[in-house]
Coordinates of N, CA, C and O in Angstrom, one line a residue:
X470 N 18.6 -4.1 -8.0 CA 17.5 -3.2 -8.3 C 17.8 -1.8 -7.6 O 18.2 -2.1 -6.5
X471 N 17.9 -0.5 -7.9 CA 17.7 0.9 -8.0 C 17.0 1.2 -7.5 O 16.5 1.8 -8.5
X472 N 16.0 1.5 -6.3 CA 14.7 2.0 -5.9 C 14.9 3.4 -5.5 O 15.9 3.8 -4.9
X473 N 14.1 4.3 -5.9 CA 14.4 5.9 -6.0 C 12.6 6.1 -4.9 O 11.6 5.4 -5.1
X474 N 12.7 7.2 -4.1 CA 11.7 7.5 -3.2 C 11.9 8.7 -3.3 O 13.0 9.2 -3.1
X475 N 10.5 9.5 -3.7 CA 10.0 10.9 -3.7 C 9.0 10.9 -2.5 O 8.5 9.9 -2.0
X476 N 8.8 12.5 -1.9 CA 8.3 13.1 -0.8 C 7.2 13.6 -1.3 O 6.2 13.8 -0.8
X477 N 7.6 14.2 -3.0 CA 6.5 15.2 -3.5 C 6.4 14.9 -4.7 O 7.4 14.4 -5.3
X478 N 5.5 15.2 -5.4 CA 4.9 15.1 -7.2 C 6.3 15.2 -8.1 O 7.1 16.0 -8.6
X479 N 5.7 13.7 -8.1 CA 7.3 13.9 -9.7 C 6.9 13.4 -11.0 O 7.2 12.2 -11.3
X480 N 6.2 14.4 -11.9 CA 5.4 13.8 -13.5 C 6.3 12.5 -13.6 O 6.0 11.4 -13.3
X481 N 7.8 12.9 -14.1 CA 8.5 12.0 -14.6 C 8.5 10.3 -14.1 O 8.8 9.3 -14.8
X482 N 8.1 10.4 -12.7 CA 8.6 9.2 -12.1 C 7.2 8.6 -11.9 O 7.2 7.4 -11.8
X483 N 6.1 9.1 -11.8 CA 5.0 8.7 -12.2 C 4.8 8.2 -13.5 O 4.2 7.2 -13.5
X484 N 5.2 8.8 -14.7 CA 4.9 8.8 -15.8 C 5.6 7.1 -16.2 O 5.2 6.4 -17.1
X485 N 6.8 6.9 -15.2 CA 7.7 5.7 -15.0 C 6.3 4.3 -14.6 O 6.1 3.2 -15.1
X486 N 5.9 5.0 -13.7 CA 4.8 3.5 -12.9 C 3.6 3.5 -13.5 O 3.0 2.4 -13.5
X487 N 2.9 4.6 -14.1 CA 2.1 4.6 -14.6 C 1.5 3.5 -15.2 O 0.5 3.1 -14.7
X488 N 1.9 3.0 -16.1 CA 0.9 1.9 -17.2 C 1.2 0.7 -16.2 O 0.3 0.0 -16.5
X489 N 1.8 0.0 -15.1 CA 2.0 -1.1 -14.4 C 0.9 -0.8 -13.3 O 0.4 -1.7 -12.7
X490 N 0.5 0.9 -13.0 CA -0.3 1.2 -12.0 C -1.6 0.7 -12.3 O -2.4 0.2 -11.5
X491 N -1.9 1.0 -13.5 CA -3.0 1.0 -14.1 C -3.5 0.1 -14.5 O -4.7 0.0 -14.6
X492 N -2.8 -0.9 -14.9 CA -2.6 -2.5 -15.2 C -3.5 -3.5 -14.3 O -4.4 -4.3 -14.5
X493 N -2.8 -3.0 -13.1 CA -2.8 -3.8 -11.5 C -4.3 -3.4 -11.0 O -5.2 -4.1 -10.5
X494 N -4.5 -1.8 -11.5 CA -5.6 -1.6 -9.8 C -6.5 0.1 -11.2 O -7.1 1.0 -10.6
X495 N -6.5 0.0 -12.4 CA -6.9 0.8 -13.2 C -8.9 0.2 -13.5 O -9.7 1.2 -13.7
X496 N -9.5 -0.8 -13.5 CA -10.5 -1.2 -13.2 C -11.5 -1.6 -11.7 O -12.7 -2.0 -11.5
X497 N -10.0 -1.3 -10.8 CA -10.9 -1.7 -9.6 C -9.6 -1.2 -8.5 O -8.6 -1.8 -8.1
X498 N -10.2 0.1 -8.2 CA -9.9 0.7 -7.0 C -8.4 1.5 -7.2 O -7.6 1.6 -6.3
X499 N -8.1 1.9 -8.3 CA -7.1 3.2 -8.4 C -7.2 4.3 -8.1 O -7.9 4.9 -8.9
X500 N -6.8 4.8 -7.2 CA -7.1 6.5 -7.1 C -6.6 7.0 -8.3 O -5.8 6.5 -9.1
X501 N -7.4 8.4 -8.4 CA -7.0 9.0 -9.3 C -5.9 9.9 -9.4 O -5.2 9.9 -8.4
X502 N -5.4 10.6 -10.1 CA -4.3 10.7 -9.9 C -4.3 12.5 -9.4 O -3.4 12.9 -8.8
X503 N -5.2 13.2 -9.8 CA -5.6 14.5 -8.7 C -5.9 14.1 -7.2 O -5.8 14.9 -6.3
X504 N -6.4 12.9 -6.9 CA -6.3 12.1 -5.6 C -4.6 12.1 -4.6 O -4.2 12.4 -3.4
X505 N -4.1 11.5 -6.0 CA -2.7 11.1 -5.4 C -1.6 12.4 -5.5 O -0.5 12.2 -5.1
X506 N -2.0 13.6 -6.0 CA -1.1 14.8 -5.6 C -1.6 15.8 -4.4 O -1.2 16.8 -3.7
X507 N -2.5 15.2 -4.5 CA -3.5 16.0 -3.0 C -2.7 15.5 -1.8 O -2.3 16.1 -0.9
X508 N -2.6 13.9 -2.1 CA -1.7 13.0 -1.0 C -0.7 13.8 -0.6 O -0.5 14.3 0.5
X509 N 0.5 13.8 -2.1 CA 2.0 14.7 -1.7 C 1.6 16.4 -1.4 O 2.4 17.2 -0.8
X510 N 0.6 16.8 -1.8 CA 0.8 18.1 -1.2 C 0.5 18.3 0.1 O 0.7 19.5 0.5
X511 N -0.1 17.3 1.1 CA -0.5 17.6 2.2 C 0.9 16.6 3.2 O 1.0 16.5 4.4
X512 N 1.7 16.2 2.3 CA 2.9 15.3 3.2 C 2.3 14.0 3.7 O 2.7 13.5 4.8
X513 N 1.6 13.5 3.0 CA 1.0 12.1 3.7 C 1.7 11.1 2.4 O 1.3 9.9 2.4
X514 N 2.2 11.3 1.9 CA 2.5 9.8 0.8 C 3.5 9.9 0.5 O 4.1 11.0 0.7
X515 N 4.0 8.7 -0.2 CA 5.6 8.5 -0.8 C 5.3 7.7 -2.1 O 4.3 6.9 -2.3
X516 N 6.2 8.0 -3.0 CA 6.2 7.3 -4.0 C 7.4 6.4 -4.1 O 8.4 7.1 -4.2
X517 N 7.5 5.3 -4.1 CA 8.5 4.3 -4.5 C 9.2 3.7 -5.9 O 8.2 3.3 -6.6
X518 N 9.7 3.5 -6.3 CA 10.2 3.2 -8.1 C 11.3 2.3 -7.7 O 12.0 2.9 -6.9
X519 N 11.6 1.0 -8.1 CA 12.3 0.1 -8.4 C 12.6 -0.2 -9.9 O 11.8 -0.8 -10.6
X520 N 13.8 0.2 -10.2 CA 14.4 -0.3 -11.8 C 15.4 -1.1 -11.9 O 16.4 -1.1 -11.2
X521 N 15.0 -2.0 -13.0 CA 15.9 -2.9 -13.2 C 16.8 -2.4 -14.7 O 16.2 -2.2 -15.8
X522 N 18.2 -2.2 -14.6 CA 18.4 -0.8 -15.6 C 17.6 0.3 -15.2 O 17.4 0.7 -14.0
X523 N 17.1 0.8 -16.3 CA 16.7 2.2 -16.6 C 15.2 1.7 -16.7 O 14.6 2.5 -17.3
X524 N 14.7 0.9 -16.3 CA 13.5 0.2 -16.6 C 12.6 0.3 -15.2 O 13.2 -0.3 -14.3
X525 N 11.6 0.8 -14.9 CA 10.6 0.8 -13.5 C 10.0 -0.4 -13.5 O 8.9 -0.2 -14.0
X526 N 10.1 -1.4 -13.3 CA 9.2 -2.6 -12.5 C 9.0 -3.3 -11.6 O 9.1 -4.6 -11.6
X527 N 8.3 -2.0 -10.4 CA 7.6 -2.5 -9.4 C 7.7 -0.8 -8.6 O 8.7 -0.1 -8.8
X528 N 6.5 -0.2 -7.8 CA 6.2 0.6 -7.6 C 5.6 0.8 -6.2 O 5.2 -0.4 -5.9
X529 N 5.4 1.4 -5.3 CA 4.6 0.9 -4.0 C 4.2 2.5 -4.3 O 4.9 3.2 -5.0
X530 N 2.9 2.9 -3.6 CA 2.4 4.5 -3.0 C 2.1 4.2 -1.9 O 1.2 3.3 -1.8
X531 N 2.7 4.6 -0.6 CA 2.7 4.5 0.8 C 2.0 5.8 1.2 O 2.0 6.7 0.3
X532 N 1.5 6.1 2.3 CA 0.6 6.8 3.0 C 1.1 7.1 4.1 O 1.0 6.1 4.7
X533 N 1.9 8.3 5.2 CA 2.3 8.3 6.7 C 1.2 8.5 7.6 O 0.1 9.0 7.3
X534 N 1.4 8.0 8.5 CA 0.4 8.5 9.8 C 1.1 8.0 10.6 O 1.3 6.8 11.1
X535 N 1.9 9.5 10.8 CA 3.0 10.1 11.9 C 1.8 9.5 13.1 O 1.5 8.3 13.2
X536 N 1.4 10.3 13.5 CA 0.6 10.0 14.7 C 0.4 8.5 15.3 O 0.7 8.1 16.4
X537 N 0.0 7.8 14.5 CA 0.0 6.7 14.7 C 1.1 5.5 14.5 O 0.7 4.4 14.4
X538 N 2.6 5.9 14.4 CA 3.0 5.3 13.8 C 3.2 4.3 13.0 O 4.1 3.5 12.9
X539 N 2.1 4.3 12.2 CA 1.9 3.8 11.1 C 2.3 4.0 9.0 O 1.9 5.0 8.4
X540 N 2.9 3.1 8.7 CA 3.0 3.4 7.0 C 2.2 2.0 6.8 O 2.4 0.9 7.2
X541 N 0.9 3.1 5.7 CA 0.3 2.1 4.6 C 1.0 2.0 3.6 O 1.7 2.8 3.0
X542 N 0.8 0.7 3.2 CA 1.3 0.3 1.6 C 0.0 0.6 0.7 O -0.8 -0.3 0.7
X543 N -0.4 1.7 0.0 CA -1.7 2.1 -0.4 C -1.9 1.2 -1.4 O -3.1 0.7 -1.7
X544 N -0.4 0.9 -2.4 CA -0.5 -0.1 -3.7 C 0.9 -0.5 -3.5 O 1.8 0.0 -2.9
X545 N 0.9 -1.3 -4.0 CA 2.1 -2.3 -4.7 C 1.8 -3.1 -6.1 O 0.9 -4.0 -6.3
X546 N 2.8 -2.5 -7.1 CA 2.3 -3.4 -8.4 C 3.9 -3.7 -8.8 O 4.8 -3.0 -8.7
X547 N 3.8 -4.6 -9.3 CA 5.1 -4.9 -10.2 C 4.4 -5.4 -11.4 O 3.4 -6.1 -11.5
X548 N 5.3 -4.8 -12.6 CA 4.8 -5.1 -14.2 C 4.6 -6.7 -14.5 O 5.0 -7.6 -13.8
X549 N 4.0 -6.8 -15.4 CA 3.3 -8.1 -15.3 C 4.5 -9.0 -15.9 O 5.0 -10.0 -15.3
X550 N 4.9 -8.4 -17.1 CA 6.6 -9.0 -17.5 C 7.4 -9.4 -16.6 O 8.2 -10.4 -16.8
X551 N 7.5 -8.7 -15.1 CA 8.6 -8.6 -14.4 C 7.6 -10.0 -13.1 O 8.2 -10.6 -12.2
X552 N 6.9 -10.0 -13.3 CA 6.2 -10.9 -12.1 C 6.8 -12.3 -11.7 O 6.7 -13.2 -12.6
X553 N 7.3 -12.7 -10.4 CA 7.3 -14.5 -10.2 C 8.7 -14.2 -10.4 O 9.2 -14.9 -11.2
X554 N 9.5 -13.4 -10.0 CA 10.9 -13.1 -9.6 C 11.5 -12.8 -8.3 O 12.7 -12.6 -8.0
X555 N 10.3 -12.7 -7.7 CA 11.0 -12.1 -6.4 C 10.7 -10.8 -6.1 O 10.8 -10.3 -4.9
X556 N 10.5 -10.1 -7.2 CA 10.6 -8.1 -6.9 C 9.7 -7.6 -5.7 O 10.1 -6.8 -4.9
X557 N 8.2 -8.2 -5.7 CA 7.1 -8.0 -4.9 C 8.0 -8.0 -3.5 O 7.9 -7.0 -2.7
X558 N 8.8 -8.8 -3.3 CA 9.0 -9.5 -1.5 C 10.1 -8.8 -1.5 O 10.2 -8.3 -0.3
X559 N 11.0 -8.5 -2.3 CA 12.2 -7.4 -2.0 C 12.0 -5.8 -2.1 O 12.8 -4.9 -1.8
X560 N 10.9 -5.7 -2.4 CA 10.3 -4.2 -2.1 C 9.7 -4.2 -1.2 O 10.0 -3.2 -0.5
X561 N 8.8 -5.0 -0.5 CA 8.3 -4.8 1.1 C 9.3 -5.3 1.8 O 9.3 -4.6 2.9
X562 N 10.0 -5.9 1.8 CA 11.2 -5.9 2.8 C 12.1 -4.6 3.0 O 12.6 -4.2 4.0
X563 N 12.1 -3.8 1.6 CA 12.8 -2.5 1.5 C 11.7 -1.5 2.1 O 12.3 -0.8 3.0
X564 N 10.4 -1.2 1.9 CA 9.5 -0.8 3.0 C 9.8 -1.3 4.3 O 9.9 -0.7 5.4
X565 N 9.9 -2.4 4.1 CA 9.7 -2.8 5.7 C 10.9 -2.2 7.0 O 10.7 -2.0 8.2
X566 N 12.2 -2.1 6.2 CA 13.1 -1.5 6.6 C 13.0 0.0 6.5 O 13.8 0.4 7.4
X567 N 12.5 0.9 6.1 CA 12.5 2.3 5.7 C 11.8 2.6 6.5 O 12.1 3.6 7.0
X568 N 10.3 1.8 7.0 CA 9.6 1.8 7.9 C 10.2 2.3 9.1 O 10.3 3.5 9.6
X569 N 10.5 0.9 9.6 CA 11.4 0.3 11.3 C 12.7 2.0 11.1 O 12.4 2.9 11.9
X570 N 13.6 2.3 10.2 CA 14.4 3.2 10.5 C 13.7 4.5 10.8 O 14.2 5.4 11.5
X571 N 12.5 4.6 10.4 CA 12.1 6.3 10.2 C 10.9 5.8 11.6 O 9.7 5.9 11.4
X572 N 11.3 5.4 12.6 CA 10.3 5.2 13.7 C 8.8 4.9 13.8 O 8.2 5.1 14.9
X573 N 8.0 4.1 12.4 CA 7.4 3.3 12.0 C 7.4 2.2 13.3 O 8.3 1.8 14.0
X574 N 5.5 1.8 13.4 CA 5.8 0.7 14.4 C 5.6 -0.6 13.8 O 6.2 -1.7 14.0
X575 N 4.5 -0.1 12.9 CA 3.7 -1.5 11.8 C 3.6 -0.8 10.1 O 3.5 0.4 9.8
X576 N 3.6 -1.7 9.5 CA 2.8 -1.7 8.1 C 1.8 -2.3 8.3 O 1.5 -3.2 9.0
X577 N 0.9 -1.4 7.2 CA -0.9 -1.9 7.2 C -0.9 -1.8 5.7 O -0.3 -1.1 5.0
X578 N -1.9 -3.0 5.3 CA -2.5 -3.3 4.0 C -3.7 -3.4 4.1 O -4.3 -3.6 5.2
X579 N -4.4 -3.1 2.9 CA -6.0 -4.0 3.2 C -5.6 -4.6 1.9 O -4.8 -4.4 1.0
X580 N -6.7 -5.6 2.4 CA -6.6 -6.9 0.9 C -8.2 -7.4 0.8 O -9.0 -7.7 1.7
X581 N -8.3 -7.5 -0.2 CA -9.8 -7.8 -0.9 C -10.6 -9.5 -0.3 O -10.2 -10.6 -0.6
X582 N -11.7 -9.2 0.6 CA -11.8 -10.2 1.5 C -12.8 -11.2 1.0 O -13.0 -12.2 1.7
X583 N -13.3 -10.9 -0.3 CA -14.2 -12.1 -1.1 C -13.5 -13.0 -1.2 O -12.3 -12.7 -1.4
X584 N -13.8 -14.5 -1.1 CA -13.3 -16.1 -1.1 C -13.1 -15.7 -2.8 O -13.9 -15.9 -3.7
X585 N -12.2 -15.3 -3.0 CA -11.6 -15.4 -5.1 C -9.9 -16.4 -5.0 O -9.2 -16.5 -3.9
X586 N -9.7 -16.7 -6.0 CA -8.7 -17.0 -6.0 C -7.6 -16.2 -5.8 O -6.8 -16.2 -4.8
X587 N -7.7 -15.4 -7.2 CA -6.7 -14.1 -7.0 C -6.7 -13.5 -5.8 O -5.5 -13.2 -5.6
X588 N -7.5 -13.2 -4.7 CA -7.7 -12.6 -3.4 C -6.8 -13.3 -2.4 O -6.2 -12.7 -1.4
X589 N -6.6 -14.9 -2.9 CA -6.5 -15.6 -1.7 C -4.7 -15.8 -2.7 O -3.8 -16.6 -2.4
X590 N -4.7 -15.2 -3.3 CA -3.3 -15.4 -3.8 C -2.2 -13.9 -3.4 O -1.0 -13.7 -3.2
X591 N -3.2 -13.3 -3.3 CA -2.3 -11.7 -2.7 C -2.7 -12.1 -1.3 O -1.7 -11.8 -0.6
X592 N -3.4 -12.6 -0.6 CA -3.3 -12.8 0.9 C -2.2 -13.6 1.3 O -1.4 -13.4 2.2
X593 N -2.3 -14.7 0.3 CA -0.5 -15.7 0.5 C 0.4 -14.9 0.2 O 1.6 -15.2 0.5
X594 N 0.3 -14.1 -0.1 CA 1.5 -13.5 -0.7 C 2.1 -12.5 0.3 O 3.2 -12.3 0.7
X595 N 0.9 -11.8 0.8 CA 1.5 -10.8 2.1 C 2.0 -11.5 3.2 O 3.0 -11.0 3.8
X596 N 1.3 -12.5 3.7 CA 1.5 -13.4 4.9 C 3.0 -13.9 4.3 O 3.9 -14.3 5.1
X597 N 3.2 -13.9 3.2 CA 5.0 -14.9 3.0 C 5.6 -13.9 3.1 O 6.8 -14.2 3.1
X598 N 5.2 -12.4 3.2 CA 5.9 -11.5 3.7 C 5.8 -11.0 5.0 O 6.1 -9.9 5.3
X599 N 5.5 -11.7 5.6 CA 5.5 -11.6 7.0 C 4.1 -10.7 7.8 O 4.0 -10.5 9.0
X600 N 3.2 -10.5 6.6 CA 1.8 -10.2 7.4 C 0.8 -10.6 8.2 O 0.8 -11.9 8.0
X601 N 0.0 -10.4 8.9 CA -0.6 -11.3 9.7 C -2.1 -10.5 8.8 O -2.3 -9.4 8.3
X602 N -2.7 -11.3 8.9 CA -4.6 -11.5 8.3 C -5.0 -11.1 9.5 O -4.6 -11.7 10.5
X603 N -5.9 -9.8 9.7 CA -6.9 -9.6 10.9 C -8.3 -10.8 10.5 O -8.0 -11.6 9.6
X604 N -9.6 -10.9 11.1 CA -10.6 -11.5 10.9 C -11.4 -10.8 10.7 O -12.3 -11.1 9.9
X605 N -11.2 -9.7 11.4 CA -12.6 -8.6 10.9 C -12.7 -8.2 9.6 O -11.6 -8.0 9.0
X606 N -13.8 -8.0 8.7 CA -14.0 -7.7 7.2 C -14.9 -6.2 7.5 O -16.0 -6.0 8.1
X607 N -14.1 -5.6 6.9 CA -15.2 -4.2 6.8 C -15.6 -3.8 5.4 O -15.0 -4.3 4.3
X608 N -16.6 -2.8 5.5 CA -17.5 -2.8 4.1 C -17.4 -1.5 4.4 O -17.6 -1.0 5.4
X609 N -16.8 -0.8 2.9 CA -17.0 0.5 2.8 C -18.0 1.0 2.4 O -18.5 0.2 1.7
X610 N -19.0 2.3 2.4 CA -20.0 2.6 1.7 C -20.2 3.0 0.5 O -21.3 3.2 -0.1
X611 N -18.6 3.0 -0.4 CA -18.8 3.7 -1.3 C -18.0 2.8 -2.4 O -17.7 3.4 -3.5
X612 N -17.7 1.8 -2.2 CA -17.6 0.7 -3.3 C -17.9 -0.8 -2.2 O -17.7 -1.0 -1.0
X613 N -18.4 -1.6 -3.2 CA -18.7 -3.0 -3.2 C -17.7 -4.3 -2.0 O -18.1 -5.1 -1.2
X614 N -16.5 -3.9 -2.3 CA -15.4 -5.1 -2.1 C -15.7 -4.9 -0.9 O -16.1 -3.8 -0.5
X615 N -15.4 -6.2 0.0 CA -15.1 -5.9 1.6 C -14.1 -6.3 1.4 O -13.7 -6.9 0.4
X616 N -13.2 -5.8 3.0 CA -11.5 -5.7 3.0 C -11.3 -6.3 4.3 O -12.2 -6.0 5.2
X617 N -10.3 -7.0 4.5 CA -9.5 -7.7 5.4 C -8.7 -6.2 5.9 O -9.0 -5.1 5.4
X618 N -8.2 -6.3 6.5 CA -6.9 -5.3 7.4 C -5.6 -6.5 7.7 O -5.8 -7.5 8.3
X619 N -4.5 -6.0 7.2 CA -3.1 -6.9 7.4 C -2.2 -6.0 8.2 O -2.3 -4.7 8.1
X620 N -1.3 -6.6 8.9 CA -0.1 -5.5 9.3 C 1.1 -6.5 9.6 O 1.1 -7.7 9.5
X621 N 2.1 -5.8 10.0 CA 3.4 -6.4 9.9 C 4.1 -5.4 11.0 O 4.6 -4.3 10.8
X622 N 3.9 -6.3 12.4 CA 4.7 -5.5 13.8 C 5.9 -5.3 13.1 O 6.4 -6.2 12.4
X623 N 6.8 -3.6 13.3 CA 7.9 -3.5 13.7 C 8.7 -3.6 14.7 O 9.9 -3.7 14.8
X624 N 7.9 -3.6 15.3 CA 8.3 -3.7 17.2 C 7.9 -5.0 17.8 O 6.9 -5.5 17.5
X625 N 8.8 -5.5 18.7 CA 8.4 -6.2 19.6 C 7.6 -5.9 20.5 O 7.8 -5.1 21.4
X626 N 6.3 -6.9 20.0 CA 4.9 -6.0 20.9 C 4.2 -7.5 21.1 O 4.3 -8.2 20.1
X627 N 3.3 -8.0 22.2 CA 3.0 -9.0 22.3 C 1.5 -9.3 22.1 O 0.8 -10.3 22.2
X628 N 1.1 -7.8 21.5 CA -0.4 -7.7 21.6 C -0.9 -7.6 20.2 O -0.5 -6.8 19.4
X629 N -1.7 -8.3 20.1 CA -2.8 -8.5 18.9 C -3.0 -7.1 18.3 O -3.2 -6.2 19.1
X630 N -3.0 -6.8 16.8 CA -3.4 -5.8 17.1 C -5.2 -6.2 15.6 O -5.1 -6.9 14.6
X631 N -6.4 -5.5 16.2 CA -7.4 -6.0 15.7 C -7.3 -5.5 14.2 O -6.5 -4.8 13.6
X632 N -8.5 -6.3 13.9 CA -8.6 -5.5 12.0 C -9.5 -4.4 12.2 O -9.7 -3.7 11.2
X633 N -10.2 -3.7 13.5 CA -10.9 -2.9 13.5 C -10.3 -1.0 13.9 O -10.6 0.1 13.7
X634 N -9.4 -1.9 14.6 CA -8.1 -0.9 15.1 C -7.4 -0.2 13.9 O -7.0 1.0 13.7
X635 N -7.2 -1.3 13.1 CA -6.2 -1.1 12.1 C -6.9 -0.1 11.0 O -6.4 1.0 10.6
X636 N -8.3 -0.7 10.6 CA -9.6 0.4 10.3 C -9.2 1.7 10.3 O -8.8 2.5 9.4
X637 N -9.3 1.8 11.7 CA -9.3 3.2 12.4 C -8.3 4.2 11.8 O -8.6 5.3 11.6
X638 N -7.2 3.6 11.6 CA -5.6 3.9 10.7 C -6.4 4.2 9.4 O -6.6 5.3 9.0
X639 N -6.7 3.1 8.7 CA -7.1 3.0 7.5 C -7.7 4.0 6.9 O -7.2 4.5 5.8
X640 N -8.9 4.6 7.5 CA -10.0 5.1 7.0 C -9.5 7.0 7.6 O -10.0 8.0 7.1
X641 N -8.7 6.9 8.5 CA -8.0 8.4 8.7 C -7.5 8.5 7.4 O -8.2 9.1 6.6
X642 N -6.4 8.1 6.9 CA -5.6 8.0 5.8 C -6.7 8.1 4.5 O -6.4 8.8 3.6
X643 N -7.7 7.7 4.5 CA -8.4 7.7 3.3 C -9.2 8.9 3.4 O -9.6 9.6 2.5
X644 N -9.4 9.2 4.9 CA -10.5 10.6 4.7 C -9.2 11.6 4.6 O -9.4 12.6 3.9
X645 N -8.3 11.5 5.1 CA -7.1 13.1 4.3 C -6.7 13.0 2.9 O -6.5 13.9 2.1
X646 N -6.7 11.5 2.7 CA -6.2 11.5 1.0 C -7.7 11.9 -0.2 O -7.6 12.3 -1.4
X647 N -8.8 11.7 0.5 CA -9.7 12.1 -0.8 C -10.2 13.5 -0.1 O -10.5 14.4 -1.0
X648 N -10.4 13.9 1.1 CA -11.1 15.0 1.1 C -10.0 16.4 1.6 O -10.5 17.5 1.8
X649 N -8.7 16.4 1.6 CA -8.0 17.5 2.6 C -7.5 17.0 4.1 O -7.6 15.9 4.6
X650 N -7.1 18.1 4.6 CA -6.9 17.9 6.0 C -5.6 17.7 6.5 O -4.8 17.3 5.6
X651 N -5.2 18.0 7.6 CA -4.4 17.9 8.2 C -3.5 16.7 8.2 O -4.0 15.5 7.9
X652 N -2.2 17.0 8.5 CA -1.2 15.7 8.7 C -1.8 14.2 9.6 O -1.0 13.3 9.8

């Protein structure tokens, strides 16, 4: 697989993940996509593209917070065609490495914390990639779902790190990506 990573707005390579983006997270909880150029114009996001050929399937939009040495995985989708291959776990390992090189300490996810199947099938799925499940569930005010917080130490670190901590990361990242603001 081919994985190509942009710093800044690229129609074309969007226009590549697009219908898999929308597929995945287009009824429940996609940013928009004047959302997600606000992201690259302020230097907080990355865009990811994996092709098999000339073909895009599987995509991540990551989030930086230098400060905290932290990268969110904001999405990850791989095309529904291409699913139960492996692609999901060989792109967060390729995150996971791009991370740890560019002085990243952890990856952070949130994952949908209602008892559903599907919920409890993307929570297996990050833990087989080496995430840990926080316990804490937070409730946002401005949609329904509550969210777990996941991360994945890059460092040798022997300390817990909480889901409310991880929050704290979380919700920085979400108040620069929807309203402005600084790095």
């Amino acid at each position: 697989m081919k994985i190509k990573t942009v710093g800044t707005w690229d129609e074309e390579l969007w226009q590549d993940v697009s219908p898999f983006y929308l597929e995945a997270f287009g009824d429940k909880g996609a940013k928009p996509v004047k959302i997600i150029k606000n992201m690259f114009a302020q230097g907080i996001a990355e865009l990811h593209v994996g092709y098999n050929e000339s073909v895009a399937v599987v995509m991540a939009l990551t989030g930086k917070l230098v400060s905290d040495r932290a990268m969110i995985i904001d999405y990850l989708a791989v095309s529904e065609k291409d699913r139960g291959h492996g692609l999901g776990k060989h792109f967060v390992d390729y995150l996971r490495q791009k991370a740890a090189v560019e002085g990243y300490q952890k990856l952070i996810i949130e994952a949908e914390s209602e008892e559903t199947l599907d919920n409890r099938r993307r929570i297996l799925f990050w833990q087989s990639c080496g995430f840990l499940l926080t316990e804490y569930v937070h409730h946002y005010i401005w949609v329904p779902e509550t969210y777990h917080a996941m991360y994945l130490p890059l460092i040798a670190d022997s300390r817990k790190i909480t889901g409310e901590e991880l929050f704290v990361c979380i919700n920085i990242f979400h108040r620069l990506s929807f309203r402005g603001g600084g790095k």
